[in-house]
Amino acid sequence: MQRVVIVGTGQGGQQAAVSLRQEGFAGEILMIGDEAGLPYQRPPLSKAYMASGDADALLLKPAAFYERLLITLLGRTRATRIDRAAQEVETEDKTRHGYDHLILATGAHNFRPPLPGLEAAGVMELRTLADAERIRQRLGRSRHAVVVGGGFIGLEFAAMARAANVAVTVIEAGPRLMARAVSPRMSDLFLTLHRAMGTAVLLDTMAAAVMTDASGAAAGVIVADGSEIAGDLVLIATGVRPNVELAAEAGLACRNGILVDGSLQTDDPAISALGDVAAFPGPSGHPVRLESVQAAVDHARHIARRLMTSTTTPYSAVPWFWSDQGPYKLQIAGLATDADDCILLPQASGEPVVLLFREGRLAAVETINAPGLHMAARHLIAAPASVLEAHDYDLRQAAKAVRAEAIH
Ligand SMILES: Cc1cc2nc3c(=O)[nH]c(=O)nc-3n(C[C@H](O)[C@H](O)[C@H](O)COP(=O)(O)OP(=O)(O)OC[C@H]3O[C@@H](n4cnc5c(N)ncnc54)[C@H](O)[C@@H]3O)c2cc1C
């Protein structure tokens, strides 16, 4: 293998380039990305960056790092076509870049619901550094923000805006917050925490249109029953869709993401996919697509190892995720979806821990401001419920026992 091309210079694309070098790849690495600047982290965009505006602090590595590792970065450049027969990627300027292996790390884009008024000034979305800068500018003169969507990004933004003394209303179409990713118990806890921060949260409420003022700027949101929620900043945070176009047009199998096998390879052995865009076999065998730094980074490491060592071990990292919402750090180990049993562990200080089981095994653990318990939980995912029972649900002790058993 002489040349690897990576499309997408986000969290996963960057890690793939670095991991290839760490695994000893000495050939050419070309990264093609349509954003400006060096690869950066997205998580602080809805958190620390809003307060600090410090874009340099987001960078994954400085420019000199890529020069030293002989990683070529082609920024502000969109890959427009894959010619699988010739093993070439074409960019918008019609240049063709040959590859021995291609890694698709194209991430996701925000879903924009079909609401009238979305083009009004003051209607924002948050995915990129450029989006975050626009929101920062607007937030400085905002009095009331309306957030459409009660998922992670909407809620992180809400907590941050409340801390900046901006009034906030969150409109969520479903019956609970963060429903796709956390248990009903955790949704309820965060509803209480956000309301205590002063955020108005409307559940089971569909946004119907963005209202505008005489100048055409956003003036709030009308909901399905006709009520009007006034606001001078409207954040649309209604989830993302994977960037599959390039892969789909090249004939690769796609279904809510680029379908990959257990080694993160597409149905073309010369092409892998990772991170937000990759749908890989989950614990139940069905394709799972995760939107998390951990998945993007671990996928990248796995692909680099496979390419350099021809390992056949399937990808099986325990998923974990965090979300900082004001003073609350929510951490999830495992996958909370499809759980069939739930145990709440009260904590002497702080919020309870939620244990979720599937078919008698621990499927996920949700914690708030308890990083030690979260770390212990990562060792316990898939352990039988009896292991926890045997240790009176002391996660640290149970994790110690599981680790000791794995060593022997
Ligand atoms: C505001 C925000 C907060 C977040 N907070 C958290 C958090 O707290 N914890 C957590 O785990 N995760 C968080 N995430 C999610 C996390 O950032 C993503 O899961 C992660 O960035 C995915 O990495 P990726 O490499 O798959 O995609 P990305 O980082 O999105 O990178 C994909 C890149 O590919 C580019 N691209 C797409 N198509 C093309 C093309 N045809 N040609 C060239 N370039 C292309 C895109 O523009 C983008 O730059 C957050 C995301 C956002 C937006």
Short mmCIF file of C-alpha atoms and ligand atoms in Angstrom, two decimals:
data_model
loop_
_atom_site.label_atom_id
_atom_site.label_comp_id
_atom_site.label_asym_id
_atom_site.label_seq_id
_atom_site.Cartn_x
_atom_site.Cartn_y
_atom_site.Cartn_z
CA MET A 1 0.00 0.00 0.00
CA GLN A 2 1.55 3.28 -1.19
CA ARG A 3 -1.14 5.91 -0.83
CA VAL A 4 -4.08 6.45 1.50
CA VAL A 5 -6.62 9.19 0.79
CA ILE A 6 -8.93 10.32 3.60
CA VAL A 7 -12.04 12.34 2.75
CA GLY A 8 -13.07 14.49 5.72
CA THR A 9 -10.66 16.32 8.00
CA GLY A 10 -12.78 16.12 11.16
CA GLN A 11 -12.17 14.18 14.35
CA GLY A 12 -12.14 10.72 12.72
CA GLY A 13 -10.28 11.65 9.53
CA GLN A 14 -7.52 13.32 11.55
CA GLN A 15 -7.19 10.33 13.88
CA ALA A 16 -6.99 7.95 10.91
CA ALA A 17 -4.02 9.87 9.50
CA VAL A 18 -2.25 9.96 12.88
CA SER A 19 -2.98 6.29 13.63
CA LEU A 20 -1.64 5.20 10.24
CA ARG A 21 1.68 6.85 11.08
CA GLN A 22 1.60 5.36 14.61
CA GLU A 23 1.09 1.91 13.05
CA GLY A 24 4.17 2.48 10.87
CA PHE A 25 2.63 3.45 7.51
CA ALA A 26 5.40 5.17 5.54
CA GLY A 27 3.50 5.91 2.32
CA GLU A 28 1.63 9.05 1.28
CA ILE A 29 -1.36 10.31 3.28
CA LEU A 30 -3.64 12.88 1.67
CA MET A 31 -6.53 14.39 3.63
CA ILE A 32 -9.25 16.19 1.66
CA GLY A 33 -11.68 18.38 3.61
CA ASP A 34 -14.18 21.04 2.65
CA GLU A 35 -13.82 23.17 5.78
CA ALA A 36 -11.22 25.92 6.15
CA GLY A 37 -8.30 25.60 8.54
CA LEU A 38 -6.77 22.73 10.46
CA PRO A 39 -8.76 19.79 11.93
CA TYR A 40 -10.54 20.86 15.13
CA GLN A 41 -12.76 19.42 17.87
CA ARG A 42 -16.49 20.04 17.64
CA PRO A 43 -17.61 19.30 21.25
CA PRO A 44 -16.42 22.64 22.70
CA LEU A 45 -18.41 24.53 20.03
CA SER A 46 -21.57 24.24 22.13
CA LYS A 47 -19.69 24.64 25.42
CA ALA A 48 -16.37 26.41 26.20
CA TYR A 49 -15.97 28.06 22.78
CA MET A 50 -19.25 30.00 23.15
CA ALA A 51 -17.82 31.76 26.18
CA SER A 52 -14.18 32.05 25.11
CA GLY A 53 -14.30 32.46 21.31
CA ASP A 54 -10.83 30.89 21.30
CA ALA A 55 -10.61 29.00 17.99
CA ASP A 56 -6.95 28.01 18.50
CA ALA A 57 -7.94 26.04 21.61
CA LEU A 58 -10.11 23.81 19.39
CA LEU A 59 -7.30 22.63 17.13
CA LEU A 60 -6.49 18.94 17.40
CA LYS A 61 -2.82 19.62 16.44
CA PRO A 62 -0.81 22.60 15.17
CA ALA A 63 0.24 22.88 11.49
CA ALA A 64 3.81 21.78 12.26
CA PHE A 65 2.53 18.41 13.49
CA TYR A 66 1.11 17.50 10.07
CA GLU A 67 4.29 18.71 8.35
CA ARG A 68 6.43 16.57 10.64
CA LEU A 69 4.30 13.47 10.01
CA LEU A 70 4.21 14.16 6.24
CA ILE A 71 0.43 14.31 6.21
CA THR A 72 -0.84 16.46 3.33
CA LEU A 73 -3.96 18.50 4.13
CA LEU A 74 -6.08 19.80 1.30
CA GLY A 75 -8.55 22.21 2.92
CA ARG A 76 -11.52 24.13 1.46
CA THR A 77 -11.78 21.32 -1.09
CA ARG A 78 -14.81 19.15 -1.66
CA ALA A 79 -14.46 15.60 -2.92
CA THR A 80 -17.13 15.22 -5.57
CA ARG A 81 -16.75 11.73 -7.03
CA ILE A 82 -15.13 8.36 -6.42
CA ASP A 83 -14.01 6.37 -9.44
CA ARG A 84 -13.78 2.93 -7.87
CA ALA A 85 -12.51 1.19 -11.00
CA ALA A 86 -9.57 3.61 -11.32
CA GLN A 87 -9.19 3.98 -7.51
CA GLU A 88 -9.34 7.77 -7.74
CA VAL A 89 -11.17 10.53 -5.87
CA GLU A 90 -12.11 13.60 -7.84
CA THR A 91 -12.28 17.01 -6.20
CA GLU A 92 -14.43 19.96 -7.29
CA ASP A 93 -11.57 21.45 -9.34
CA LYS A 94 -11.61 18.18 -11.36
CA THR A 95 -8.23 17.02 -9.99
CA ARG A 96 -8.07 13.24 -9.58
CA HIS A 97 -6.26 11.75 -6.59
CA GLY A 98 -5.28 8.10 -6.83
CA TYR A 99 -5.53 5.84 -3.78
CA ASP A 100 -4.60 2.32 -2.74
CA HIS A 101 -6.99 2.69 0.18
CA LEU A 102 -9.71 5.29 0.68
CA ILE A 103 -11.14 6.22 4.09
CA LEU A 104 -14.49 8.01 4.09
CA ALA A 105 -14.77 10.23 7.16
CA THR A 106 -17.37 12.65 5.85
CA GLY A 107 -19.36 13.00 9.09
CA ALA A 108 -22.90 14.36 9.10
CA HIS A 109 -24.83 17.54 8.37
CA ASN A 110 -27.62 19.15 10.34
CA PHE A 111 -31.17 18.16 9.45
CA ARG A 112 -33.27 21.22 8.64
CA PRO A 113 -36.98 20.52 9.18
CA PRO A 114 -39.27 21.98 6.51
CA LEU A 115 -40.37 25.04 8.54
CA PRO A 116 -41.39 28.32 6.91
CA GLY A 117 -39.06 31.16 7.89
CA LEU A 118 -35.80 29.22 8.24
CA GLU A 119 -33.96 31.73 6.01
CA ALA A 120 -34.63 34.65 8.42
CA ALA A 121 -31.65 36.39 9.99
CA GLY A 122 -31.18 35.03 13.50
CA VAL A 123 -32.08 31.44 12.63
CA MET A 124 -28.98 29.43 13.46
CA GLU A 125 -27.65 25.90 13.36
CA LEU A 126 -24.56 24.46 14.99
CA ARG A 127 -22.18 22.02 13.37
CA THR A 128 -19.05 23.90 12.35
CA LEU A 129 -16.73 26.51 13.78
CA ALA A 130 -18.22 29.01 11.32
CA ASP A 131 -21.74 28.22 12.69
CA ALA A 132 -20.49 28.64 16.27
CA GLU A 133 -18.93 32.01 15.50
CA ARG A 134 -22.21 33.24 13.98
CA ILE A 135 -24.12 32.12 17.09
CA ARG A 136 -21.59 33.78 19.40
CA GLN A 137 -22.01 37.09 17.59
CA ARG A 138 -25.79 36.87 17.75
CA LEU A 139 -25.94 35.64 21.35
CA GLY A 140 -24.06 38.74 22.52
CA ARG A 141 -27.11 40.87 21.64
CA SER A 142 -29.82 38.29 22.26
CA ARG A 143 -32.43 38.49 25.04
CA HIS A 144 -34.40 35.34 24.36
CA ALA A 145 -33.27 32.24 22.47
CA VAL A 146 -35.71 29.61 21.22
CA VAL A 147 -34.20 26.17 20.70
CA VAL A 148 -36.02 23.77 18.40
CA GLY A 149 -34.98 20.25 19.49
CA GLY A 150 -34.29 18.86 22.96
CA GLY A 151 -31.28 16.69 22.08
CA PHE A 152 -27.69 17.02 23.28
CA ILE A 153 -26.72 20.04 21.20
CA GLY A 154 -29.90 22.00 21.86
CA LEU A 155 -29.61 21.37 25.60
CA GLU A 156 -25.89 22.15 25.79
CA PHE A 157 -26.60 25.42 24.01
CA ALA A 158 -29.57 26.12 26.32
CA ALA A 159 -27.45 25.69 29.47
CA MET A 160 -24.70 27.85 28.02
CA ALA A 161 -27.16 30.60 27.01
CA ARG A 162 -28.76 30.58 30.48
CA ALA A 163 -25.31 30.99 32.02
CA ALA A 164 -24.94 34.08 29.80
CA ASN A 165 -28.26 35.35 31.22
CA VAL A 166 -30.25 34.90 28.04
CA ALA A 167 -33.83 33.64 28.48
CA VAL A 168 -34.27 30.24 26.80
CA THR A 169 -37.22 28.16 25.63
CA VAL A 170 -36.63 24.63 24.37
CA ILE A 171 -39.31 23.15 22.09
CA GLU A 172 -39.23 19.35 21.84
CA ALA A 173 -41.61 17.41 19.58
CA GLY A 174 -41.30 14.17 21.57
CA PRO A 175 -42.49 13.35 25.09
CA ARG A 176 -38.99 13.52 26.64
CA LEU A 177 -35.52 15.05 26.25
CA MET A 178 -32.58 13.28 24.50
CA ALA A 179 -34.94 10.38 23.76
CA ARG A 180 -32.74 8.78 21.10
CA ALA A 181 -29.79 8.32 23.43
CA VAL A 182 -30.73 8.17 27.11
CA SER A 183 -33.17 6.31 29.35
CA PRO A 184 -36.53 7.84 30.33
CA ARG A 185 -35.14 8.24 33.89
CA MET A 186 -32.24 10.33 32.66
CA SER A 187 -34.56 12.38 30.43
CA ASP A 188 -36.69 13.18 33.51
CA LEU A 189 -33.65 14.11 35.59
CA PHE A 190 -32.38 16.51 32.94
CA LEU A 191 -35.83 18.03 32.48
CA THR A 192 -35.77 18.94 36.17
CA LEU A 193 -32.17 20.22 36.00
CA HIS A 194 -32.85 22.44 32.95
CA ARG A 195 -36.01 23.86 34.46
CA ALA A 196 -34.04 24.62 37.62
CA MET A 197 -31.52 26.50 35.45
CA GLY A 198 -34.42 28.70 34.35
CA THR A 199 -35.01 27.19 30.91
CA ALA A 200 -38.63 26.82 29.78
CA VAL A 201 -38.99 23.34 28.28
CA LEU A 202 -42.05 22.47 26.17
CA LEU A 203 -42.44 18.73 25.50
CA ASP A 204 -44.81 17.17 22.93
CA THR A 205 -44.67 20.48 21.09
CA MET A 206 -44.11 20.77 17.34
CA ALA A 207 -42.53 23.90 15.91
CA ALA A 208 -44.67 25.01 12.95
CA ALA A 209 -42.92 28.14 11.62
CA VAL A 210 -40.33 30.78 12.45
CA MET A 211 -41.93 34.18 13.03
CA THR A 212 -40.24 37.25 11.56
CA ASP A 213 -40.35 40.95 12.46
CA ALA A 214 -40.82 43.90 10.10
CA SER A 215 -37.13 43.76 9.10
CA GLY A 216 -37.41 40.05 8.22
CA ALA A 217 -35.34 38.92 11.21
CA ALA A 218 -36.35 35.98 13.42
CA ALA A 219 -38.87 37.01 16.10
CA GLY A 220 -39.65 33.60 17.58
CA VAL A 221 -41.41 30.35 16.77
CA ILE A 222 -45.07 29.48 16.22
CA VAL A 223 -45.96 26.00 17.48
CA ALA A 224 -48.56 23.56 16.16
CA ASP A 225 -51.41 24.76 18.42
CA GLY A 226 -50.84 28.34 17.20
CA SER A 227 -49.07 29.64 20.33
CA GLU A 228 -46.23 32.06 19.72
CA ILE A 229 -42.91 31.91 21.56
CA ALA A 230 -41.04 35.17 21.14
CA GLY A 231 -37.27 35.09 20.63
CA ASP A 232 -34.57 36.94 18.72
CA LEU A 233 -32.35 33.90 18.16
CA VAL A 234 -33.74 30.58 16.94
CA LEU A 235 -31.45 27.57 17.09
CA ILE A 236 -32.52 24.64 14.94
CA ALA A 237 -31.10 21.54 16.67
CA THR A 238 -33.18 18.72 15.23
CA GLY A 239 -30.51 16.12 14.65
CA VAL A 240 -28.16 15.23 11.83
CA ARG A 241 -28.06 13.12 8.68
CA PRO A 242 -24.93 11.22 7.57
CA ASN A 243 -23.00 12.59 4.57
CA VAL A 244 -23.42 9.52 2.36
CA GLU A 245 -23.80 11.15 -1.09
CA LEU A 246 -20.23 10.50 -2.25
CA ALA A 247 -20.42 6.83 -1.22
CA ALA A 248 -23.96 6.28 -2.51
CA GLU A 249 -23.14 7.78 -5.92
CA ALA A 250 -20.16 5.44 -6.12
CA GLY A 251 -22.52 2.49 -5.60
CA LEU A 252 -21.48 1.64 -2.03
CA ALA A 253 -24.26 0.21 0.15
CA CYS A 254 -25.80 2.91 2.36
CA ARG A 255 -28.70 2.83 4.84
CA ASN A 256 -28.71 5.57 7.45
CA GLY A 257 -24.94 5.76 6.92
CA ILE A 258 -22.35 3.94 4.83
CA LEU A 259 -22.75 0.25 5.64
CA VAL A 260 -19.52 -1.34 6.84
CA ASP A 261 -18.70 -4.80 8.18
CA GLY A 262 -17.21 -5.67 11.55
CA SER A 263 -13.82 -4.47 10.38
CA LEU A 264 -15.26 -1.12 9.21
CA GLN A 265 -14.74 -1.99 5.57
CA THR A 266 -17.38 -1.07 2.98
CA ASP A 267 -18.50 -3.52 0.32
CA ASP A 268 -15.42 -2.37 -1.65
CA PRO A 269 -12.29 -3.78 0.08
CA ALA A 270 -10.31 -0.67 -0.98
CA ILE A 271 -12.68 1.65 0.93
CA SER A 272 -13.37 1.98 4.68
CA ALA A 273 -15.74 4.34 6.48
CA LEU A 274 -15.72 5.66 10.05
CA GLY A 275 -17.30 7.94 12.60
CA ASP A 276 -20.64 9.73 12.21
CA VAL A 277 -21.09 8.47 8.64
CA ALA A 278 -20.45 4.76 9.28
CA ALA A 279 -23.21 2.26 10.11
CA PHE A 280 -21.44 -0.73 11.67
CA PRO A 281 -22.75 -3.98 13.19
CA GLY A 282 -23.89 -3.24 16.76
CA PRO A 283 -24.19 -5.67 19.70
CA SER A 284 -27.41 -7.16 18.27
CA GLY A 285 -25.92 -7.45 14.77
CA HIS A 286 -28.04 -4.59 13.35
CA PRO A 287 -26.23 -1.58 11.88
CA VAL A 288 -25.56 1.14 14.45
CA ARG A 289 -24.46 4.67 13.67
CA LEU A 290 -22.99 6.64 16.55
CA GLU A 291 -22.40 10.37 16.69
CA SER A 292 -19.55 10.56 19.17
CA VAL A 293 -15.89 11.42 19.41
CA GLN A 294 -15.17 7.99 20.93
CA ALA A 295 -16.65 6.15 17.94
CA ALA A 296 -14.83 8.33 15.38
CA VAL A 297 -11.48 7.95 17.16
CA ASP A 298 -11.78 4.22 17.91
CA HIS A 299 -12.97 3.47 14.35
CA ALA A 300 -9.97 5.34 12.96
CA ARG A 301 -7.55 3.41 15.17
CA HIS A 302 -9.17 0.11 14.22
CA ILE A 303 -8.96 0.82 10.47
CA ALA A 304 -5.29 1.88 10.71
CA ARG A 305 -4.44 -1.30 12.64
CA ARG A 306 -6.31 -3.46 10.15
CA LEU A 307 -4.58 -1.86 7.17
CA MET A 308 -1.13 -2.20 8.71
CA THR A 309 -1.36 -5.56 10.46
CA SER A 310 -4.14 -7.31 8.52
CA THR A 311 -5.80 -8.08 11.87
CA THR A 312 -9.15 -9.80 11.48
CA THR A 313 -10.42 -8.98 14.98
CA PRO A 314 -13.79 -7.27 14.56
CA TYR A 315 -14.35 -3.78 15.96
CA SER A 316 -15.91 -4.12 19.41
CA ALA A 317 -15.00 -1.06 21.50
CA VAL A 318 -17.42 -0.23 24.33
CA PRO A 319 -19.24 2.94 23.24
CA TRP A 320 -19.10 5.88 25.62
CA PHE A 321 -20.31 9.43 25.39
CA TRP A 322 -20.41 12.64 27.37
CA SER A 323 -22.45 15.82 27.26
CA ASP A 324 -21.73 18.90 29.39
CA GLN A 325 -24.94 20.77 30.13
CA GLY A 326 -24.11 23.71 32.38
CA PRO A 327 -22.60 22.30 35.60
CA TYR A 328 -23.76 18.76 34.77
CA LYS A 329 -21.54 16.23 33.02
CA LEU A 330 -23.70 13.41 31.69
CA GLN A 331 -21.66 10.33 30.84
CA ILE A 332 -22.99 7.18 29.19
CA ALA A 333 -21.10 3.91 28.94
CA GLY A 334 -22.65 1.38 26.55
CA LEU A 335 -25.80 1.81 24.48
CA ALA A 336 -28.95 2.82 26.33
CA THR A 337 -31.33 1.90 23.50
CA ASP A 338 -33.36 -1.35 23.58
CA ALA A 339 -32.90 -1.82 27.35
CA ASP A 340 -35.53 -4.07 28.95
CA ASP A 341 -34.73 -3.41 32.61
CA CYS A 342 -33.55 -0.42 34.62
CA ILE A 343 -32.17 0.03 38.14
CA LEU A 344 -31.70 3.41 39.80
CA LEU A 345 -28.78 3.60 42.25
CA PRO A 346 -29.21 6.58 44.59
CA GLN A 347 -25.95 8.38 45.47
CA ALA A 348 -25.28 9.87 48.90
CA SER A 349 -24.08 13.06 47.20
CA GLY A 350 -25.51 14.02 43.84
CA GLU A 351 -27.74 12.55 41.20
CA PRO A 352 -28.60 8.82 40.96
CA VAL A 353 -26.82 6.41 38.62
CA VAL A 354 -29.00 4.62 36.05
CA LEU A 355 -28.16 1.00 35.18
CA LEU A 356 -29.78 -0.38 32.03
CA PHE A 357 -29.97 -4.08 31.24
CA ARG A 358 -30.75 -6.05 28.11
CA GLU A 359 -31.49 -9.78 28.37
CA GLY A 360 -29.90 -10.04 31.82
CA ARG A 361 -26.68 -8.24 30.92
CA LEU A 362 -25.58 -4.69 31.67
CA ALA A 363 -26.18 -2.66 28.49
CA ALA A 364 -25.48 0.90 29.64
CA VAL A 365 -24.71 3.04 32.68
CA GLU A 366 -25.68 6.70 32.86
CA THR A 367 -24.03 8.98 35.43
CA ILE A 368 -24.05 12.68 36.23
CA ASN A 369 -20.88 14.32 37.60
CA ALA A 370 -19.47 10.91 38.60
CA PRO A 371 -16.44 10.29 36.35
CA GLY A 372 -15.04 7.53 38.63
CA LEU A 373 -18.24 5.51 38.41
CA HIS A 374 -18.38 6.07 34.65
CA MET A 375 -14.85 4.71 34.24
CA ALA A 376 -15.73 1.65 36.35
CA ALA A 377 -18.90 1.15 34.29
CA ARG A 378 -16.93 0.93 31.05
CA HIS A 379 -15.40 -2.35 32.32
CA LEU A 380 -18.80 -3.75 33.22
CA ILE A 381 -20.70 -3.40 29.95
CA ALA A 382 -22.08 -6.79 28.84
CA ALA A 383 -21.37 -8.31 32.30
CA PRO A 384 -24.21 -10.52 33.63
CA ALA A 385 -26.53 -8.80 36.14
CA SER A 386 -25.42 -11.43 38.70
CA VAL A 387 -21.90 -9.89 38.82
CA LEU A 388 -23.38 -6.59 39.97
CA GLU A 389 -25.71 -8.30 42.43
CA ALA A 390 -22.76 -10.22 43.90
CA HIS A 391 -21.07 -6.88 44.68
CA ASP A 392 -24.21 -5.18 46.01
CA TYR A 393 -24.19 -2.90 42.95
CA ASP A 394 -20.87 -1.34 43.96
CA LEU A 395 -19.64 -0.51 40.44
CA ARG A 396 -16.00 -0.01 41.44
CA GLN A 397 -15.78 -3.36 43.26
CA ALA A 398 -17.59 -5.19 40.46
CA ALA A 399 -15.27 -3.64 37.85
CA LYS A 400 -12.23 -4.68 39.91
CA ALA A 401 -13.52 -8.26 40.00
CA VAL A 402 -14.23 -8.31 36.25
CA ARG A 403 -10.76 -6.93 35.48
CA ALA A 404 -9.09 -9.45 37.79
CA GLU A 405 -10.98 -12.27 36.08
CA ALA A 406 -9.91 -11.04 32.64
CA ILE A 407 -6.24 -11.13 33.71
CA HIS A 408 -6.41 -14.72 35.01
C1 LIG B 1 -21.71 21.28 18.61
C2 LIG B 1 -21.31 19.84 18.76
C3 LIG B 1 -21.07 19.33 20.02
C4 LIG B 1 -20.69 17.99 20.17
N1 LIG B 1 -20.45 17.51 21.42
C5 LIG B 1 -20.05 16.24 21.58
C6 LIG B 1 -19.74 15.72 22.88
O1 LIG B 1 -19.88 16.41 23.89
N2 LIG B 1 -19.30 14.44 22.97
C7 LIG B 1 -19.13 13.64 21.86
O2 LIG B 1 -18.71 12.48 21.98
N3 LIG B 1 -19.45 14.09 20.63
C8 LIG B 1 -19.89 15.37 20.46
N4 LIG B 1 -20.18 15.83 19.22
C9 LIG B 1 -20.13 14.91 18.08
C10 LIG B 1 -18.71 14.76 17.55
O3 LIG B 1 -18.12 16.01 17.33
C11 LIG B 1 -18.77 13.96 16.25
O4 LIG B 1 -19.33 12.70 16.56
C12 LIG B 1 -17.41 13.79 15.61
O5 LIG B 1 -16.90 15.03 15.20
C13 LIG B 1 -17.52 12.86 14.40
O6 LIG B 1 -16.30 12.82 13.72
P1 LIG B 1 -16.28 12.49 12.17
O7 LIG B 1 -14.84 12.53 11.76
O8 LIG B 1 -17.08 11.29 11.88
O9 LIG B 1 -17.06 13.71 11.47
P2 LIG B 1 -16.76 15.25 11.49
O10 LIG B 1 -15.93 15.64 12.66
O11 LIG B 1 -18.07 15.92 11.33
O12 LIG B 1 -15.90 15.50 10.18
C14 LIG B 1 -16.39 15.30 8.89
C15 LIG B 1 -15.74 16.30 7.95
O13 LIG B 1 -15.91 15.88 6.60
C16 LIG B 1 -16.19 17.01 5.80
N5 LIG B 1 -16.79 16.55 4.54
C17 LIG B 1 -18.01 15.99 4.35
N6 LIG B 1 -18.19 15.68 3.05
C18 LIG B 1 -17.06 16.04 2.39
C19 LIG B 1 -16.64 15.98 1.02
N7 LIG B 1 -17.40 15.45 0.08
N8 LIG B 1 -15.41 16.45 0.71
C20 LIG B 1 -14.60 16.97 1.67
N9 LIG B 1 -14.95 17.06 2.98
C21 LIG B 1 -16.16 16.61 3.33
C22 LIG B 1 -17.13 17.80 6.71
O14 LIG B 1 -17.27 19.13 6.31
C23 LIG B 1 -16.36 17.68 8.02
O15 LIG B 1 -15.34 18.65 8.12
C24 LIG B 1 -20.57 17.17 19.02
C25 LIG B 1 -20.84 17.69 17.75
C26 LIG B 1 -21.21 19.00 17.61
C27 LIG B 1 -21.50 19.56 16.23
#
